Amino acid sequence: MSNDPLVQAAIDVRLRAYAPYSRFQVGAAVAAADGRIFTGCNVENAAYPEGTCAEAGAIAAMVAQGGRDIRRVVVCGGGDAACTPCGGCRQKIREFASPRTPVTMVSAGGAVLLVRTLAELLPDSFGPDSLA
Ligand code: THU
């Protein structure tokens, strides 16, 4: 159990991941500007490239409920090493977060393994403002 609700949400949703091929379950939780928490887990597919990441699911859930601003992200992987978002997910987070938004990686038990800003994970990023 974690006393951080966002960490606990990522731990909980990871247990619902569908990862029969990689056996690597991931949970992600994002905190929106109004404090609401949205979660996602990885959902793999027999046609491997069609699988989706936990972060993508959490972002889709947020947008579907009207959220537009990510204030914090937690990613929960299974191993001892931090499960950092893949490159595609870093860009997906960028769409709704600022370069200063913290991304926290935790173990399956909720231990904080790594904290990075989005800018550290995705330097010199291309975002919505780049099109202005
Ligand atoms: N995965 C995620 O869901 N998020 C990450 O941050 C890294 C990787 C998933 C994709 C795939 O289902 C499995 O983990 C192994 O790559």
mmCIF file of C-alpha atoms and ligand atoms in Angstrom:
data_model
loop_
_atom_site.group_PDB
_atom_site.id
_atom_site.type_symbol
_atom_site.label_atom_id
_atom_site.label_comp_id
_atom_site.label_asym_id
_atom_site.label_seq_id
_atom_site.Cartn_x
_atom_site.Cartn_y
_atom_site.Cartn_z
ATOM 1 C CA MET A 1 0.000 0.000 0.000
ATOM 2 C CA SER A 2 1.128 3.514 -0.808
ATOM 3 C CA ASN A 3 -0.028 6.669 0.919
ATOM 4 C CA ASP A 4 0.184 8.443 -2.435
ATOM 5 C CA PRO A 5 -3.183 7.905 -4.207
ATOM 6 C CA LEU A 6 -1.622 8.279 -7.661
ATOM 7 C CA VAL A 7 0.984 5.621 -6.873
ATOM 8 C CA GLN A 8 -1.670 3.312 -5.452
ATOM 9 C CA ALA A 9 -3.828 3.790 -8.559
ATOM 10 C CA ALA A 10 -0.901 2.764 -10.791
ATOM 11 C CA ILE A 11 -0.200 -0.290 -8.609
ATOM 12 C CA ASP A 12 -3.843 -1.356 -8.702
ATOM 13 C CA VAL A 13 -4.384 -0.956 -12.437
ATOM 14 C CA ARG A 14 -1.143 -2.787 -13.252
ATOM 15 C CA LEU A 15 -2.741 -5.953 -11.851
ATOM 16 C CA ARG A 16 -5.375 -5.747 -14.590
ATOM 17 C CA ALA A 17 -2.831 -5.517 -17.423
ATOM 18 C CA TYR A 18 -3.304 -7.940 -20.306
ATOM 19 C CA ALA A 19 0.230 -9.000 -21.149
ATOM 20 C CA PRO A 20 0.207 -12.703 -22.075
ATOM 21 C CA TYR A 21 3.007 -12.302 -24.636
ATOM 22 C CA SER A 22 5.628 -10.222 -22.849
ATOM 23 C CA ARG A 23 4.479 -11.191 -19.339
ATOM 24 C CA PHE A 24 5.456 -7.615 -18.479
ATOM 25 C CA GLN A 25 2.576 -5.882 -16.771
ATOM 26 C CA VAL A 26 2.526 -2.104 -16.559
ATOM 27 C CA GLY A 27 0.145 0.308 -14.871
ATOM 28 C CA ALA A 28 0.004 4.059 -15.344
ATOM 29 C CA ALA A 29 -1.875 6.787 -13.539
ATOM 30 C CA VAL A 30 -2.163 10.439 -14.483
ATOM 31 C CA ALA A 31 -3.396 13.266 -12.284
ATOM 32 C CA ALA A 32 -5.439 15.885 -14.123
ATOM 33 C CA ALA A 33 -5.514 19.581 -13.289
ATOM 34 C CA ASP A 34 -8.698 19.203 -11.234
ATOM 35 C CA GLY A 35 -7.192 16.387 -9.190
ATOM 36 C CA ARG A 36 -8.983 13.544 -10.911
ATOM 37 C CA ILE A 37 -6.952 10.380 -11.418
ATOM 38 C CA PHE A 38 -7.105 8.353 -14.631
ATOM 39 C CA THR A 39 -5.518 4.960 -15.079
ATOM 40 C CA GLY A 40 -4.473 2.574 -17.821
ATOM 41 C CA CYS A 41 -2.681 -0.730 -18.241
ATOM 42 C CA ASN A 42 -0.944 -2.330 -21.186
ATOM 43 C CA VAL A 43 -3.224 -4.354 -23.451
ATOM 44 C CA GLU A 44 -1.310 -6.711 -25.729
ATOM 45 C CA ASN A 45 -2.570 -8.403 -28.866
ATOM 46 C CA ALA A 46 -1.828 -11.597 -30.777
ATOM 47 C CA ALA A 47 -0.940 -9.254 -33.642
ATOM 48 C CA TYR A 48 1.926 -7.853 -31.577
ATOM 49 C CA PRO A 49 2.169 -4.280 -32.940
ATOM 50 C CA GLU A 50 -1.475 -3.687 -32.049
ATOM 51 C CA GLY A 51 -0.726 -3.821 -28.338
ATOM 52 C CA THR A 52 -1.077 -0.597 -26.410
ATOM 53 C CA CYS A 53 0.916 0.847 -23.517
ATOM 54 C CA ALA A 54 -0.377 1.644 -20.059
ATOM 55 C CA GLU A 55 0.319 5.351 -20.468
ATOM 56 C CA ALA A 56 -1.696 5.506 -23.692
ATOM 57 C CA GLY A 57 -4.658 3.946 -21.896
ATOM 58 C CA ALA A 58 -4.471 6.396 -19.007
ATOM 59 C CA ILE A 59 -4.278 9.365 -21.372
ATOM 60 C CA ALA A 60 -7.207 8.087 -23.437
ATOM 61 C CA ALA A 61 -9.278 7.659 -20.271
ATOM 62 C CA MET A 62 -8.477 11.222 -19.210
ATOM 63 C CA VAL A 63 -9.381 12.733 -22.554
ATOM 64 C CA ALA A 64 -12.596 10.705 -22.749
ATOM 65 C CA GLN A 65 -13.655 12.225 -19.439
ATOM 66 C CA GLY A 66 -12.855 15.769 -20.525
ATOM 67 C CA GLY A 67 -9.375 16.121 -19.017
ATOM 68 C CA ARG A 68 -6.781 18.119 -20.905
ATOM 69 C CA ASP A 69 -3.919 18.823 -18.490
ATOM 70 C CA ILE A 70 -1.627 16.248 -16.927
ATOM 71 C CA ARG A 71 -0.037 17.432 -13.690
ATOM 72 C CA ARG A 72 1.734 14.237 -12.683
ATOM 73 C CA VAL A 73 2.361 10.752 -14.066
ATOM 74 C CA VAL A 74 3.161 7.516 -12.231
ATOM 75 C CA VAL A 75 4.312 4.383 -14.073
ATOM 76 C CA CYS A 76 4.349 1.054 -12.254
ATOM 77 C CA GLY A 77 6.348 -1.828 -13.730
ATOM 78 C CA GLY A 78 7.113 -5.246 -12.378
ATOM 79 C CA GLY A 79 10.876 -5.429 -12.072
ATOM 80 C CA ASP A 80 13.482 -3.832 -9.847
ATOM 81 C CA ALA A 81 14.493 -1.428 -12.610
ATOM 82 C CA ALA A 82 12.365 1.624 -13.311
ATOM 83 C CA CYS A 83 9.864 1.110 -16.127
ATOM 84 C CA THR A 84 10.293 4.343 -18.026
ATOM 85 C CA PRO A 85 7.777 5.309 -20.710
ATOM 86 C CA CYS A 86 8.641 4.279 -24.252
ATOM 87 C CA GLY A 87 9.456 6.993 -26.746
ATOM 88 C CA GLY A 88 5.968 7.056 -28.193
ATOM 89 C CA CYS A 89 4.411 7.434 -24.757
ATOM 90 C CA ARG A 90 6.787 10.259 -23.865
ATOM 91 C CA GLN A 91 5.413 12.120 -26.853
ATOM 92 C CA LYS A 92 1.824 11.228 -25.938
ATOM 93 C CA ILE A 93 2.379 12.613 -22.430
ATOM 94 C CA ARG A 94 3.930 15.745 -23.936
ATOM 95 C CA GLU A 95 0.682 16.596 -25.671
ATOM 96 C CA PHE A 96 -1.065 17.186 -22.321
ATOM 97 C CA ALA A 97 1.808 17.979 -19.959
ATOM 98 C CA SER A 98 4.467 20.616 -19.610
ATOM 99 C CA PRO A 99 8.213 19.953 -19.789
ATOM 100 C CA ARG A 100 8.274 20.407 -15.986
ATOM 101 C CA THR A 101 5.662 17.729 -15.307
ATOM 102 C CA PRO A 102 7.096 15.031 -13.033
ATOM 103 C CA VAL A 103 7.021 11.388 -14.113
ATOM 104 C CA THR A 104 7.547 8.948 -11.240
ATOM 105 C CA MET A 105 8.505 5.327 -11.770
ATOM 106 C CA VAL A 106 7.585 2.905 -9.003
ATOM 107 C CA SER A 107 7.997 -0.803 -8.312
ATOM 108 C CA ALA A 108 5.063 -3.191 -8.157
ATOM 109 C CA GLY A 109 5.074 -2.582 -4.408
ATOM 110 C CA GLY A 110 5.076 1.204 -4.756
ATOM 111 C CA ALA A 111 8.720 2.002 -3.996
ATOM 112 C CA VAL A 112 9.818 5.120 -5.861
ATOM 113 C CA LEU A 113 12.605 4.046 -8.231
ATOM 114 C CA LEU A 114 13.085 7.153 -10.343
ATOM 115 C CA VAL A 115 11.618 10.635 -10.729
ATOM 116 C CA ARG A 116 12.190 12.609 -13.916
ATOM 117 C CA THR A 117 10.627 15.659 -15.458
ATOM 118 C CA LEU A 118 9.120 15.191 -18.880
ATOM 119 C CA ALA A 119 11.857 17.450 -20.267
ATOM 120 C CA GLU A 120 14.479 15.062 -18.920
ATOM 121 C CA LEU A 121 12.734 12.138 -20.600
ATOM 122 C CA LEU A 122 12.020 14.041 -23.815
ATOM 123 C CA PRO A 123 14.415 16.972 -24.276
ATOM 124 C CA ASP A 124 13.760 19.708 -26.822
ATOM 125 C CA SER A 125 10.337 18.234 -27.405
ATOM 126 C CA PHE A 126 7.840 19.100 -30.079
ATOM 127 C CA GLY A 127 4.477 19.999 -28.540
ATOM 128 C CA PRO A 128 1.242 21.810 -29.337
ATOM 129 C CA ASP A 129 2.974 25.174 -28.811
ATOM 130 C CA SER A 130 5.486 24.284 -31.530
ATOM 131 C CA LEU A 131 2.698 24.662 -34.087
ATOM 132 C CA ALA A 132 1.709 28.156 -32.923
HETATM 133 N N1 THU B 1 4.910 -1.020 -21.765
HETATM 134 C C1 THU B 1 4.036 -0.114 -21.243
HETATM 135 O O1 THU B 1 2.821 -0.358 -21.195
HETATM 136 N N2 THU B 1 4.537 1.057 -20.786
HETATM 137 C C2 THU B 1 5.855 1.360 -20.694
HETATM 138 O O2 THU B 1 6.203 2.390 -20.147
HETATM 139 C C3 THU B 1 6.860 0.450 -21.258
HETATM 140 C C4 THU B 1 6.334 -0.786 -21.896
HETATM 141 C C5 THU B 1 4.370 -2.316 -22.203
HETATM 142 C C6 THU B 1 4.286 -2.561 -23.674
HETATM 143 C C7 THU B 1 4.299 -4.064 -23.729
HETATM 144 O O3 THU B 1 2.975 -4.544 -23.531
HETATM 145 C C8 THU B 1 5.131 -4.474 -22.550
HETATM 146 O O4 THU B 1 5.180 -3.351 -21.681
HETATM 147 C C9 THU B 1 6.544 -4.912 -22.899
HETATM 148 O O5 THU B 1 7.173 -3.979 -23.696
#
